[in-house]
Amino acid sequence: MLGCALGGAGTLQAAAETDTASPDGGKLEEITITAQKRREPLQQAPLAVSALGARELETQRVDSPMDLGNALPSLVMVPFSGNRAAPNMTIRGMGNLDSQITKDGANGIYIDGVPVGRMVGLAADIADLERVELLRGPQGTLYGRNTTGGAINFITARPEKDFSFEQGLTLGDFGAWASRTRVNLPLAENLYTRLAYVRSARDGWVENVNRSLPDQASFDEEDKEAVRWSTRLLAGERLTADLSLDHSKMTYGNVFFQKVAVPGRQESIAPVKGLSPSRVSVGGQQLTLTWQFDAAVLKSISAWRRMNNQVRQNYADVFTQAGDQHQDQSSQEFQLVGSALDRRIEYVVGLFFSRESGEEQVVSVFSPVLQDSWRIWAESKSAALYGQLAWRPPVLADRLRLTLGLRDSHDRRSASKHFIHSDFDPASNGTVVAGDKRFHKLTPTWSVDYAVSDDLNVYARLSNGYRAGGFNARTPYTAFGDGFDQENVRSREIGLKSEWFERRARLNLALFDGKYTDLQVDQVRTPSFFTDTLNAGRARVQGTELEATALLGYGLSASLYHTWLDARYDAYVDNGVDLAAVKRMPNAPKRQGGIGLAYAGERTAFGKPLVNLDYRWQSAFHSNPNLETRTSGYGIWNLRAQLSDIRLPQGRLRLALWGKNLTDREYRLTNTNLGVMTAMYGAPRTLGVDAIYEY
């Protein structure tokens, strides 16, 4: 059976911003994406994809992947239990429960086309975002391994030929403040540069009142800084060189595990074992060379990234954990994107290499006489050759398009774990266990799409994906060296993308059904810091995703998205026993969605009023495969009221009041069994004000 999905419509803010042509409204803005390595209208792309532009990101206060939680269909985002700096991302029910240097995620994160190997540090801000694209479903051909659930593209702003300046300031609850500065400066006719700097801080909403221990942090507090510098050189008529450097760092208090026996939502505690601050820094360099030919573009993307992380966590005073991670990655990709035969044929050909190395050490302390510590060294290499060709045959008035793609991926992962000391398993003390695994996969994609009219497109898509195998850093010494194998998925999708009433409404439809084999499942052991990753068997994911946007007239617009998801294990084999009947796929709520209204008023002498109100919800879900982690559903209201386009003698000003979780709803993000049941609560009501100056 196939599920039903509506996806890929624009967002409510885009509708509001374009509703300026007349009192009864204008037209919806055309959204352009690069999800298939070339610029194309979102409505013509034969896959489920959503996009948020710069103003939508500002309205929803998105500065990092963590801020995208419940903002788009089928996307669930919560912090990892041991590290708030790493988002636990689930797309269409597929994700991870842990962040390690020895294993990969089910969903890819890309910054300007460069894959980010580790989720750690992605809660830090990404300076100067221009657009975010969410691709749902396996992306095994153009994006490769580790996209069995989907992928998110973060696209930053490029330097331009005209001078511009923007300064934003924010004040909010819990001592929150932020400053955002962007400067675009032309240095010559063919040389432009751009600098973005973001600085923010916030007190923790769960106050740590332990005064007896030194160097304490409150739960959920943060101090963040991000900078990005980019330069564009037009080296002749055909060659463009883009160089960028970025660095982000974050000092923070980790997540709070509240014992469920305590009623309500705690906002202060004196943890006996205390909470030390955690620190993470990430940075990178990227050089993109683009050669423009008559009917093709050749692109070289060279990148290097580094991550350093010191994480400290108190698990409900049951035990504390101190972890230190270091990771380096480098990648090189060549792309040739072009067309032939008067654009009847469009093609993408690529070659990709990457290398990643890292080390991690973790010390878990239950008591002075009950501890566990280990250290890991890991390395992975990946190489792939891929291609995709789309052909418009000379039939049906050139409205039919056939697409075929294929990727050949080769991956190798090695790891060595030193079991330093364990009071839980003394036989492992001093043991060093190593493992080395290789993986290979061909991932084809087929699609056919047909333009029924200029405003109505239908498509069918078959896609494949795979996630490379690896090792679980938290596995006991007897099984670490065996590791786990690759995960495979085959997905079917049928869709419709449409615009109505002279582009005043947008409605897209897609049906999808994914079948997973050798599914990688994180299984919590006893004690809870021991986990295994199993190729547990088979799973099936099908569902409904809905996105729709409409201009209602007189400045009023509305949007709606909704996901219905049926994600279940067909087989879950652990130690030879099939447990599918008593296991649940984590972070896969059956229903998730949002509805919103936006009002864009007429310009006045003081500026142009804009109001955005939205409600986001999701139903009950399980935090890990075990039944006792069932977490109740919730819904929250958010509001932003803005006065934009305030004209000054020089430049323009925007002022906004905003609120999140307006009704101060008490809701849980996860339930976790630490020997005692605990819960991670969502943030209480937060209010604030923005002031943004543009020149």
XYZ file of C-alpha atoms in Angstrom, residues 30 33 161 169 247 561 657:
7
model
C 8.030 31.292 -7.417
C 15.815 25.368 -5.496
C 28.341 43.481 -6.558
C 19.569 43.035 17.716
C 33.832 29.208 12.485
C 1.217 21.219 6.453
C 7.713 41.303 18.814
